[in-house]
Amino acid sequence: MIPPPYEYLNPNQLSEAISLLQKHGEEAKILAGGHSLIPAMKLRFALPEYLIDISGIEGMDFLREEEGQLRIGAMSRESSLEESELISEKYPLLLDTAKMIADPQVRNMATVGGNLAHGDPANDHPAAMIALRARVVVEGPNGSREIGIDDFFTDFFTTALQNNEILTEIKIPAAPPNSGGSYQKIERKVGDYAAAAVACQLSFDAGGTIQQIGIGLTNVGPIPLRSNSAEDHLRGQIPDDSLIRESGRLAAEDCDPVDDLRGSAEYKRDLVNELTQRAIKISIERSERGS
Amino acid sequence: MSKHTVTIEINGSSITREVDSRLLLVHFLREELVMTGTHIGCDTSHCGACTVLIDGRSVKSCTLFTMQANGKSLTTIEGMETEGKLHPLQEGFHQEHGLQCGFCTPGMIMRAAELLDKNPNPTEEEIRWGISGNLCRCTGYVNIIKAVQYAAEKIQKEAT
Amino acid sequence: MNGPKTSVEVGGMGHNIKRKEDARFIRGQGKYTDDVVLPGMLHMDIVRSPYAYAKIKSINTDNAMAIPGVHAVITGEVLEGYNLHWMPTLMSDTQMVLPTDTVMYQSQEVAAVIADDRYIAADGVEAVEVEYEPMQAVVDPFKAMEADAPVLRTDKEGKTDNHIWHWETGDAEKTEEAFQAADVVVKEKVYLPRIHVASIETCGCVASFDPVEGKLTVWMTTQAPHAIRTVVALVAGHVGLSEEKIRIISPDIGGGFGGKVPVYPGYVIAIASSVVIGKPVKWVEDRSENLQADSFARDYHMDVELAASNSGKMEALRIKTVADHGYTDAAANPSKYPAGMFSICTGSYDIKNAFTEMDAYYTNKPPGGIAYRCSFRVTEAVHAIERIVDVLALKLGRDPADLRMQNFIQPEDFPYQSALGWEYDSGNYPRALKLAMEKIGYEELRREQKEKRERGELMGIGISSFTEIVGAGPSKDFDILGIKMFDSCELRIHPTGKAIARFGTKSQGQGHETTYAQILAEELGIPSSQIQIEEGDTDTAPYGLGTYASRSTPTAGAAAAKAAHKIREKARKIAAHLLEASEEDLEWEVGKFFVKGSPEQAKTIQEIAFAAYTNHPQGLEPGLEATHYYDPPNMTFPFGSYICVVDIDRKTGEIKIRRFVAIDDCGNIINPMIVEGQIHGGLTQGLAPAMYEELIYDEQGNILNGSFMDYLLPTSVETPNWETEQTITPSPHHPLGAKGVAESPTVGAPPAIANAVVDALSHLGVENIDIPITPFKVWQVFQEKGAAA
């Protein structure tokens, strides 16, 4: 399989990359890790005239906590999340997610920004970012703007990114004490997209009441989903088995899967039910261990 | 479609060529440089037969444009034997019967090289997950895992 | 066999010799077909049909030809000009090379673009414009057999339906009587889905026609180079390709598993293109082309019935099968056996009455019916019998191990004449099953299962006690396109006592360079490290039918032993001359002849070899060479018993293989390390179809999983840690007492896994789940049986 001809561009400034986007409009695409785009080009599903490789731009690959936020540069490779002490100590949900994406070689190239910007509801990071209530920073000709994760995924394979904008950073509220998270995924085999997956991030107050709760769902709708009803059910409560069971049921109601090779819609709904409960339980365990 | 100049250090030698934007790294290696140890087993980055190291990180060269490797340092299976001495992984695959048809072997070795670099003493489970991006149809992986363990031991022994 | 007879230095049978071939593979120096580069070589890429069934209204090649670097676009019309647009299949059916008017399956070859490099060729493929008129495809063989189904093979004159052939064997009447008289009858519908071998190297070739010499050389991914040469000569003789001017070279092959036995249209187009253009042409298919168009395996719909007495004695077996062959019967079976060795379906059991019949149909799917790492449809047969035995055990309330033990053919019954006509050479089935049960702790597992079941947990134990039939085959019954299924060895001993041997087979990872040398070392005492093995070049190797169906050791391995024996006969004469003794007074022991009673009076094989060229007895031909073509007197019957333990998640249906014990018996072992490796690989290719692999089509004949994204090969994470051991029951008729081994595990593993899963769910009323058994299927069972957790 051979990709179509195109012109390779490699700006070393973000402003230059944005000007190139301005100039070439819809004929240009951003090349980050390329692990969604290049296969699509080999299949000749994607036929860009220009690829703007942003890997040479300084300052887009970082991972740090500052001012109450976890800041992830869009060009951070998935493998750098796996290898980060900060992530493994404080953000188990992100660690879980990074480990479940494709395979080690792919994770050495694939970027966190790319995983979001592709807008694929089957990708794993979107649900995690929904659970973490991330904000996405994008840069365009008129400077930068922040988009809340709930406003970012607008339609099937479509995001709030404009043609002339580049996703530069993801900001996540720093994990408070006594918090925990988990990503639970059922896949047909290692490296596959999820039949269904659930991301959970929660924190407790001193009294053991759930203070913050985020539940994101992968590949069970046209876009990555948040289970508002499960979150509402848990928020402000002291979790017990029946509460968790009901949350699973509510998350299953919130999702909108379709029949495909991975199983029927009903099967996926059932998986969401079960995986939501598992993700909540593990998040709780991890928070208690952390506290 | 214009040509671009790339300079890549391959197995220690700097190589400069003019290439098309769309030339995949695996074809650059196999066809431009006639280094055919790196193989192609699929089109979708699933099989891992094309694995090489870029700056020490294992990547699937069928899903990279040559341009993306510009200025970087690349290691292929042809660069694993140094001064007539096999890499412990090469030795391990031979000693533990970790290969049959040999087609997936170069990719397996390159992937395992990074694995051991990051985690010199992996558990069986870590090896299984570590090579999960490489498909083998012949061995059932049992002896590949033993080969990686063999190499891990040997590398550690040599280090002490 | 009690340990090796030879020293480690000699390295004969039974030694764990490290493989010779590894040296190049671990360095990336293997030479596979795509590694072949010739001066002036062009590249070919193929235009494929998006439709499963369509008329071709027009093909416009102008835009493709306008691309700089495109040399030619080959269409069916072009090939028709040379009468090369059709070819025979190995089953004497016919197949389009390129179509002139109709496409019969999705991804069928429609045209080929020949260009300077593969990038330009791919652009050319995009630029070829084909206008199709789609027709309603017939995808389901049960629809294909309906009276009003459209007749697909309109190319066949007078064809009025989609039926290909009917085949039956056994005594229908006696079997029916036994069914009538039986206390208990169990029935099950068992489907073995369409799957694909998916060797990690895809198929391809480099065809190079030298117009001056009139010689064609083809490097190609073939498991059977000699047969290919003859087929090319027969198909293309009329354009001047005469067999002595055709050289087929199988270089290193990246896995075959049966997928590299057939002749695919791509090979023929590349050859034709090279002949027409006069330059070398390389064609290497993509993975998606490989999965979507190359031969499939299995696709048998079986109705299986087993009759037994109340005490559990199996009385009769009956199987009726519908075989879906796709567009054409492109299986690779011996001519007399359209359903391959399916009649091994009575398995390891003494069943006196059996009848099996089969009807094959055309559909709008890719052609095939090859064996995916098995000896011609044995996997289908074994799955049928091993599943129905478990269904019977369930019905009778018997332990499946116990029921098997009761019905096994007993060790003293060999040679055993099966109801469907085979003479099993040797076996000890109870020993293998007992060993498997001990190794896994069977009784303890059954206790654990009982306890778990009471707690609502799902755990299953599955057994498969299979019998294989390999080593095709005796010439009275076995041929492919008329060529008898012998195999060969040509052996030359050099003056310094080293040797080279060439064979008609072709390794694809089996390690022939090592194991054949061990056989010769065993028989001659020349160290295996000093024996060079060559295969795969038809200009140098003796004729043979190739490597598939676990036939290399049973046929070519035997040929090696026999050729070595011929060398020994001549060596005896030379030794007698050197020792000034009579031939009758000489005795052979590994590596030398000595005078009976005076072991110090001896001549080594090396001394004898030197004398063969320097001091041969007058009147005797100089030199020391021998060739043997081995025509096996019977098939060999490897067997084994496997036990699999699974745990199933009550919520998600996920299946975890906790343990898998495999006891195999392949007779005497040449290289234990290699045998174990073959078993590991075979088990993994049993796991794959049992839990992951299936080619899936929609009602229009579109493939839904034509890449590795959705055609799921197990990785190291899904694959369990196989626990293997062997028993040894030598073959009485094979010169080395050996049998084939590489395919046994692929045959035996799927029913062990399926039986384990069904066993875990049997108390819910489950009798059968068709493979691949996925978590989704298990979840569906939970819903159907009202057992959702």
mmCIF file of C-alpha atoms in Angstrom, chain A residues 1-5 39 43-44 185-193 260-264 266-268 270-271 274-275 277-278, chain C residues 45 118-119 122-123 126 286 288 649 651-652 654 692 696 704-705 708-715 717-718 775-776 779 783 788:
data_model
loop_
_atom_site.group_PDB
_atom_site.id
_atom_site.type_symbol
_atom_site.label_atom_id
_atom_site.label_comp_id
_atom_site.label_asym_id
_atom_site.label_seq_id
_atom_site.Cartn_x
_atom_site.Cartn_y
_atom_site.Cartn_z
ATOM 1 C CA MET A 1 0.000 0.000 0.000
ATOM 2 C CA ILE A 2 1.483 3.203 -1.195
ATOM 3 C CA PRO A 3 0.508 6.708 -0.061
ATOM 4 C CA PRO A 4 -0.419 9.263 -2.725
ATOM 5 C CA PRO A 5 1.995 12.007 -3.683
ATOM 6 C CA PRO A 39 -2.411 4.407 7.366
ATOM 7 C CA LEU A 43 -5.396 3.198 2.003
ATOM 8 C CA ARG A 44 -5.895 6.377 -0.031
ATOM 9 C CA LYS A 185 -11.253 -1.420 28.307
ATOM 10 C CA ILE A 186 -12.511 -4.560 26.612
ATOM 11 C CA GLU A 187 -10.741 -5.207 23.335
ATOM 12 C CA ARG A 188 -10.845 -8.205 21.015
ATOM 13 C CA LYS A 189 -7.100 -8.490 21.315
ATOM 14 C CA VAL A 190 -4.251 -6.335 22.495
ATOM 15 C CA GLY A 191 -3.911 -3.172 20.477
ATOM 16 C CA ASP A 192 -7.442 -3.218 19.142
ATOM 17 C CA TYR A 193 -9.886 -0.376 19.460
ATOM 18 C CA ASP A 260 -20.426 -3.895 14.411
ATOM 19 C CA LEU A 261 -17.720 -6.562 14.274
ATOM 20 C CA ARG A 262 -16.981 -5.963 17.943
ATOM 21 C CA GLY A 263 -20.475 -6.964 18.979
ATOM 22 C CA SER A 264 -24.060 -5.804 19.180
ATOM 23 C CA GLU A 266 -26.729 -4.373 23.543
ATOM 24 C CA TYR A 267 -23.484 -6.166 24.279
ATOM 25 C CA LYS A 268 -21.586 -2.900 24.329
ATOM 26 C CA ASP A 270 -23.756 -4.241 28.943
ATOM 27 C CA LEU A 271 -19.992 -3.816 28.831
ATOM 28 C CA GLU A 274 -19.872 -3.525 33.939
ATOM 29 C CA LEU A 275 -16.789 -1.490 33.045
ATOM 30 C CA GLN A 277 -18.620 -0.271 37.931
ATOM 31 C CA ARG A 278 -15.114 -1.685 37.668
ATOM 32 C CA ASP C 45 0.540 -3.748 -8.924
ATOM 33 C CA ARG C 118 6.047 0.211 -6.823
ATOM 34 C CA TYR C 119 4.991 3.800 -6.137
ATOM 35 C CA ALA C 122 0.297 1.996 -7.307
ATOM 36 C CA ASP C 123 -0.508 5.368 -8.895
ATOM 37 C CA GLU C 126 -5.516 4.294 -9.064
ATOM 38 C CA ASP C 286 -0.133 -6.225 0.226
ATOM 39 C CA SER C 288 -5.046 -6.680 2.405
ATOM 40 C CA ASP C 649 -16.044 -13.902 33.160
ATOM 41 C CA LYS C 651 -20.232 -10.384 33.115
ATOM 42 C CA THR C 652 -18.242 -9.740 29.966
ATOM 43 C CA GLU C 654 -14.125 -12.913 28.450
ATOM 44 C CA TYR C 692 -10.040 -14.932 16.958
ATOM 45 C CA ILE C 696 -16.521 -12.207 7.443
ATOM 46 C CA LEU C 704 -15.730 -6.837 6.408
ATOM 47 C CA ASN C 705 -12.320 -7.595 7.895
ATOM 48 C CA PHE C 708 -4.952 -7.014 10.309
ATOM 49 C CA MET C 709 -7.010 -4.279 11.921
ATOM 50 C CA ASP C 710 -9.965 -6.655 12.056
ATOM 51 C CA TYR C 711 -8.622 -10.049 11.009
ATOM 52 C CA LEU C 712 -7.238 -10.868 14.411
ATOM 53 C CA LEU C 713 -4.003 -12.800 14.808
ATOM 54 C CA PRO C 714 -3.195 -13.579 18.428
ATOM 55 C CA THR C 715 -0.272 -11.698 19.937
ATOM 56 C CA VAL C 717 -0.527 -11.501 25.232
ATOM 57 C CA GLU C 718 -3.413 -13.697 24.066
ATOM 58 C CA PRO C 775 -16.504 -12.973 24.453
ATOM 59 C CA PHE C 776 -19.407 -11.544 22.452
ATOM 60 C CA TRP C 779 -22.264 -13.068 26.207
ATOM 61 C CA GLN C 783 -28.610 -13.818 27.127
ATOM 62 C CA ALA C 788 -26.934 -13.154 32.407
#
